[in-house]
Amino acid sequence: MLSPLRMAVRLIQRCRTEFIVVNAAFFGLFVTTMTVTLLNPEIQPAVLDAISGIVRTDLAVQVYLSGNVLYAASATLAVNLGIAVMLIAIPSFLVPFFGVVFAMVFAAAYGVTLAPIGPYAAAMIPHSITVLIEFQAYIVAAFGAYLTGRIIFLPAAGEKRSIGQRYWAAAAYVLTLHALIVPLLFLGAVYEAFEIIYLVRYFI
């Protein structure tokens, strides 16, 4: 019997084209908005101000200022896993492809906020590894949201499964993919905590 992780990889291999498209769209938006921000630096502070009014960024700062890697990694993992599950996976069972759209908006927003501008631009050198790891986890989650929408709301011609059976099939796919999402987010959280607490100081 295949392990959950191997099943997740097999599922991605089976739908390789769709997975590549989601990857290309995600990173394409990220690079595009980052490029626009580099050309128009005034965009970044405006977006950061807007985000700080919605998200408790001060709490995130306190977590990392604690200097405790385990605490920071645990908090980061909880937040990132919450995004993958609560904002990408679950809403897609109610609103077709919601998670795909959210992930693309997420990519575009991060292109603006992570654009290397100002005195701390060099901090993106170590942080780029965090970005690659965590983004890949979000891409897998968005891929799961795509499969959910396709299975439940766009059944193939001649589909004989009931709506309930299609929901169960989609849920099985999403759970399988989380066998890959969780390790990626765990790895990203541990590296991000170590990077911010110990490495970034040498780049600013």
mmCIF file of C-alpha atoms in Angstrom:
data_model
loop_
_atom_site.group_PDB
_atom_site.id
_atom_site.type_symbol
_atom_site.label_atom_id
_atom_site.label_comp_id
_atom_site.label_asym_id
_atom_site.label_seq_id
_atom_site.Cartn_x
_atom_site.Cartn_y
_atom_site.Cartn_z
ATOM 1 C CA MET A 1 0.000 0.000 0.000
ATOM 2 C CA LEU A 2 1.285 3.452 -0.915
ATOM 3 C CA SER A 3 2.074 5.943 1.835
ATOM 4 C CA PRO A 4 -0.044 9.150 1.921
ATOM 5 C CA LEU A 5 2.955 11.142 0.698
ATOM 6 C CA ARG A 6 3.489 8.869 -2.295
ATOM 7 C CA MET A 7 -0.232 8.990 -3.038
ATOM 8 C CA ALA A 8 -0.051 12.803 -3.091
ATOM 9 C CA VAL A 9 2.893 12.713 -5.491
ATOM 10 C CA ARG A 10 1.094 10.162 -7.693
ATOM 11 C CA LEU A 11 -1.984 12.384 -7.795
ATOM 12 C CA ILE A 12 0.120 15.353 -8.929
ATOM 13 C CA GLN A 13 1.831 13.214 -11.549
ATOM 14 C CA ARG A 14 -1.549 12.055 -12.838
ATOM 15 C CA CYS A 15 -2.662 15.670 -13.301
ATOM 16 C CA ARG A 16 0.752 17.043 -14.225
ATOM 17 C CA THR A 17 -0.497 19.583 -16.779
ATOM 18 C CA GLU A 18 -3.007 21.172 -14.407
ATOM 19 C CA PHE A 19 -0.407 21.302 -11.626
ATOM 20 C CA ILE A 20 2.092 23.032 -13.915
ATOM 21 C CA VAL A 21 -0.556 25.577 -14.931
ATOM 22 C CA VAL A 22 -1.323 26.404 -11.288
ATOM 23 C CA ASN A 23 2.416 26.782 -10.596
ATOM 24 C CA ALA A 24 2.910 29.033 -13.606
ATOM 25 C CA ALA A 25 -0.081 31.215 -12.722
ATOM 26 C CA PHE A 26 0.987 31.569 -9.077
ATOM 27 C CA PHE A 27 4.618 32.436 -9.717
ATOM 28 C CA GLY A 28 3.685 34.478 -12.784
ATOM 29 C CA LEU A 29 1.477 36.748 -10.681
ATOM 30 C CA PHE A 30 4.081 36.937 -7.947
ATOM 31 C CA VAL A 31 6.852 37.968 -10.342
ATOM 32 C CA THR A 32 4.589 40.383 -12.225
ATOM 33 C CA THR A 33 3.438 42.293 -9.140
ATOM 34 C CA MET A 34 6.968 42.289 -7.731
ATOM 35 C CA THR A 35 8.258 43.798 -10.987
ATOM 36 C CA VAL A 36 5.518 46.437 -10.989
ATOM 37 C CA THR A 37 6.382 47.291 -7.378
ATOM 38 C CA LEU A 38 10.092 47.609 -8.162
ATOM 39 C CA LEU A 39 9.178 50.069 -10.903
ATOM 40 C CA ASN A 40 6.707 51.892 -8.619
ATOM 41 C CA PRO A 41 8.144 51.607 -5.067
ATOM 42 C CA GLU A 42 5.417 53.777 -3.541
ATOM 43 C CA ILE A 43 2.983 50.876 -3.949
ATOM 44 C CA GLN A 44 4.653 48.790 -1.244
ATOM 45 C CA PRO A 45 4.174 51.051 1.819
ATOM 46 C CA ALA A 46 0.549 51.663 0.853
ATOM 47 C CA VAL A 47 -0.165 47.922 0.676
ATOM 48 C CA LEU A 48 1.782 47.212 3.878
ATOM 49 C CA ASP A 49 -0.241 49.882 5.706
ATOM 50 C CA ALA A 50 -3.471 48.326 4.453
ATOM 51 C CA ILE A 51 -2.390 44.847 5.560
ATOM 52 C CA SER A 52 -1.310 46.065 9.003
ATOM 53 C CA GLY A 53 -4.821 47.397 9.481
ATOM 54 C CA ILE A 54 -6.291 43.950 8.829
ATOM 55 C CA VAL A 55 -3.684 41.525 10.177
ATOM 56 C CA ARG A 56 -2.052 41.757 13.621
ATOM 57 C CA THR A 57 1.473 42.121 12.259
ATOM 58 C CA ASP A 58 2.607 43.348 15.666
ATOM 59 C CA LEU A 59 1.918 39.877 17.083
ATOM 60 C CA ALA A 60 4.096 38.303 14.393
ATOM 61 C CA VAL A 61 6.904 40.686 15.286
ATOM 62 C CA GLN A 62 6.610 39.749 18.968
ATOM 63 C CA VAL A 63 6.805 36.053 18.113
ATOM 64 C CA TYR A 64 10.090 36.469 16.295
ATOM 65 C CA LEU A 65 11.518 38.957 18.784
ATOM 66 C CA SER A 66 11.127 36.237 21.417
ATOM 67 C CA GLY A 67 14.205 34.579 19.923
ATOM 68 C CA ASN A 68 12.635 31.162 20.493
ATOM 69 C CA VAL A 69 12.888 29.146 17.256
ATOM 70 C CA LEU A 70 10.443 26.442 18.389
ATOM 71 C CA TYR A 71 7.825 29.019 19.427
ATOM 72 C CA ALA A 72 8.256 31.039 16.234
ATOM 73 C CA ALA A 73 8.165 27.933 14.027
ATOM 74 C CA SER A 74 5.025 26.621 15.770
ATOM 75 C CA ALA A 75 3.227 29.962 15.389
ATOM 76 C CA THR A 76 4.276 30.225 11.736
ATOM 77 C CA LEU A 77 3.131 26.671 10.995
ATOM 78 C CA ALA A 78 -0.238 27.309 12.676
ATOM 79 C CA VAL A 79 -0.849 30.468 10.628
ATOM 80 C CA ASN A 80 0.270 28.990 7.312
ATOM 81 C CA LEU A 81 -1.644 25.753 7.806
ATOM 82 C CA GLY A 82 -4.694 27.801 8.750
ATOM 83 C CA ILE A 83 -4.419 29.680 5.459
ATOM 84 C CA ALA A 84 -4.086 26.447 3.469
ATOM 85 C CA VAL A 85 -7.034 24.765 5.193
ATOM 86 C CA MET A 86 -9.434 27.570 6.148
ATOM 87 C CA LEU A 87 -8.920 29.967 3.225
ATOM 88 C CA ILE A 88 -7.996 27.669 0.344
ATOM 89 C CA ALA A 89 -9.267 24.111 0.931
ATOM 90 C CA ILE A 90 -12.536 24.356 2.867
ATOM 91 C CA PRO A 91 -14.173 27.328 1.050
ATOM 92 C CA SER A 92 -13.635 25.518 -2.254
ATOM 93 C CA PHE A 93 -16.208 22.916 -1.192
ATOM 94 C CA LEU A 94 -18.787 25.699 -1.005
ATOM 95 C CA VAL A 95 -17.730 28.170 -3.707
ATOM 96 C CA PRO A 96 -16.324 26.650 -6.900
ATOM 97 C CA PHE A 97 -12.557 27.287 -7.253
ATOM 98 C CA PHE A 98 -12.530 29.837 -4.414
ATOM 99 C CA GLY A 99 -9.196 28.521 -3.177
ATOM 100 C CA VAL A 100 -7.611 28.926 -6.590
ATOM 101 C CA VAL A 101 -8.682 32.563 -6.782
ATOM 102 C CA PHE A 102 -7.569 33.239 -3.197
ATOM 103 C CA ALA A 103 -4.157 31.691 -3.855
ATOM 104 C CA MET A 104 -3.677 33.912 -6.907
ATOM 105 C CA VAL A 105 -4.628 37.038 -4.946
ATOM 106 C CA PHE A 106 -2.254 35.866 -2.226
ATOM 107 C CA ALA A 107 0.569 35.498 -4.777
ATOM 108 C CA ALA A 108 -0.082 38.965 -6.202
ATOM 109 C CA ALA A 109 -0.123 40.555 -2.727
ATOM 110 C CA TYR A 110 3.127 38.881 -1.760
ATOM 111 C CA GLY A 111 4.750 40.086 -4.956
ATOM 112 C CA VAL A 112 4.137 43.615 -3.687
ATOM 113 C CA THR A 113 5.062 43.090 -0.026
ATOM 114 C CA LEU A 114 8.202 41.040 -0.702
ATOM 115 C CA ALA A 115 9.631 43.232 -3.450
ATOM 116 C CA PRO A 116 13.257 43.953 -2.416
ATOM 117 C CA ILE A 117 13.009 47.710 -1.844
ATOM 118 C CA GLY A 118 14.696 49.956 0.700
ATOM 119 C CA PRO A 119 17.408 49.364 3.290
ATOM 120 C CA TYR A 120 16.266 45.796 4.059
ATOM 121 C CA ALA A 121 16.198 44.577 0.445
ATOM 122 C CA ALA A 122 19.108 42.172 1.019
ATOM 123 C CA ALA A 123 17.003 40.286 3.586
ATOM 124 C CA MET A 124 15.242 38.651 0.650
ATOM 125 C CA ILE A 125 18.405 36.634 -0.039
ATOM 126 C CA PRO A 126 17.899 34.194 2.865
ATOM 127 C CA HIS A 127 14.111 34.687 2.842
ATOM 128 C CA SER A 128 13.804 33.543 -0.780
ATOM 129 C CA ILE A 129 14.194 29.931 0.401
ATOM 130 C CA THR A 130 11.252 30.373 2.766
ATOM 131 C CA VAL A 131 9.219 31.831 -0.086
ATOM 132 C CA LEU A 132 9.945 28.906 -2.413
ATOM 133 C CA ILE A 133 9.044 26.271 0.205
ATOM 134 C CA GLU A 134 5.879 27.893 1.534
ATOM 135 C CA PHE A 135 4.670 28.981 -1.883
ATOM 136 C CA GLN A 136 4.927 25.413 -3.114
ATOM 137 C CA ALA A 137 2.693 24.310 -0.246
ATOM 138 C CA TYR A 138 0.101 26.947 -1.177
ATOM 139 C CA ILE A 139 0.310 25.865 -4.813
ATOM 140 C CA VAL A 140 -0.438 22.261 -3.831
ATOM 141 C CA ALA A 141 -3.384 23.536 -1.768
ATOM 142 C CA ALA A 142 -4.615 25.584 -4.743
ATOM 143 C CA PHE A 143 -4.237 22.514 -6.938
ATOM 144 C CA GLY A 144 -6.462 20.657 -4.463
ATOM 145 C CA ALA A 145 -9.005 23.483 -4.696
ATOM 146 C CA TYR A 146 -8.944 23.100 -8.477
ATOM 147 C CA LEU A 147 -9.567 19.343 -8.221
ATOM 148 C CA THR A 148 -12.383 19.998 -5.745
ATOM 149 C CA GLY A 149 -14.116 22.391 -8.128
ATOM 150 C CA ARG A 150 -13.686 20.099 -11.092
ATOM 151 C CA ILE A 151 -14.925 16.955 -9.327
ATOM 152 C CA ILE A 152 -17.890 18.496 -7.493
ATOM 153 C CA PHE A 153 -19.089 21.310 -9.718
ATOM 154 C CA LEU A 154 -17.861 20.307 -13.209
ATOM 155 C CA PRO A 155 -18.416 16.547 -13.426
ATOM 156 C CA ALA A 156 -17.407 14.851 -16.663
ATOM 157 C CA ALA A 157 -20.076 13.856 -19.157
ATOM 158 C CA GLY A 158 -21.616 10.580 -18.099
ATOM 159 C CA GLU A 159 -20.583 10.995 -14.468
ATOM 160 C CA LYS A 160 -22.565 8.457 -12.439
ATOM 161 C CA ARG A 161 -21.523 9.446 -8.930
ATOM 162 C CA SER A 162 -24.020 11.347 -6.793
ATOM 163 C CA ILE A 163 -23.173 14.828 -5.484
ATOM 164 C CA GLY A 164 -22.431 13.283 -2.090
ATOM 165 C CA GLN A 165 -20.040 10.766 -3.621
ATOM 166 C CA ARG A 166 -18.304 13.544 -5.530
ATOM 167 C CA TYR A 167 -17.861 15.514 -2.303
ATOM 168 C CA TRP A 168 -16.295 12.466 -0.653
ATOM 169 C CA ALA A 169 -13.990 11.907 -3.620
ATOM 170 C CA ALA A 170 -12.855 15.542 -3.562
ATOM 171 C CA ALA A 171 -12.297 15.405 0.204
ATOM 172 C CA ALA A 172 -10.164 12.280 -0.230
ATOM 173 C CA TYR A 173 -8.004 14.076 -2.804
ATOM 174 C CA VAL A 174 -7.590 17.137 -0.579
ATOM 175 C CA LEU A 175 -6.641 15.015 2.449
ATOM 176 C CA THR A 176 -4.139 13.112 0.310
ATOM 177 C CA LEU A 177 -2.534 16.355 -0.869
ATOM 178 C CA HIS A 178 -2.218 17.559 2.727
ATOM 179 C CA ALA A 179 0.243 14.704 3.264
ATOM 180 C CA LEU A 180 2.537 16.854 1.123
ATOM 181 C CA ILE A 181 1.306 20.299 2.216
ATOM 182 C CA VAL A 182 1.926 19.747 5.946
ATOM 183 C CA PRO A 183 5.590 18.629 5.617
ATOM 184 C CA LEU A 184 6.295 21.529 3.255
ATOM 185 C CA LEU A 185 4.780 24.040 5.666
ATOM 186 C CA PHE A 186 6.616 22.438 8.591
ATOM 187 C CA LEU A 187 9.933 22.680 6.763
ATOM 188 C CA GLY A 188 9.168 26.248 5.710
ATOM 189 C CA ALA A 189 8.187 27.269 9.251
ATOM 190 C CA VAL A 190 11.335 25.831 10.830
ATOM 191 C CA TYR A 191 13.596 27.439 8.250
ATOM 192 C CA GLU A 192 11.744 30.770 8.424
ATOM 193 C CA ALA A 193 12.048 30.911 12.210
ATOM 194 C CA PHE A 194 15.769 30.092 12.060
ATOM 195 C CA GLU A 195 16.311 32.495 9.172
ATOM 196 C CA ILE A 196 14.571 35.485 10.755
ATOM 197 C CA ILE A 197 16.037 34.966 14.226
ATOM 198 C CA TYR A 198 19.611 34.079 13.233
ATOM 199 C CA LEU A 199 20.340 34.857 9.559
ATOM 200 C CA VAL A 200 18.538 38.049 8.556
ATOM 201 C CA ARG A 201 20.655 40.196 10.885
ATOM 202 C CA TYR A 202 23.654 39.608 8.592
ATOM 203 C CA PHE A 203 21.774 40.996 5.572
ATOM 204 C CA ILE A 204 20.395 44.240 7.006
#
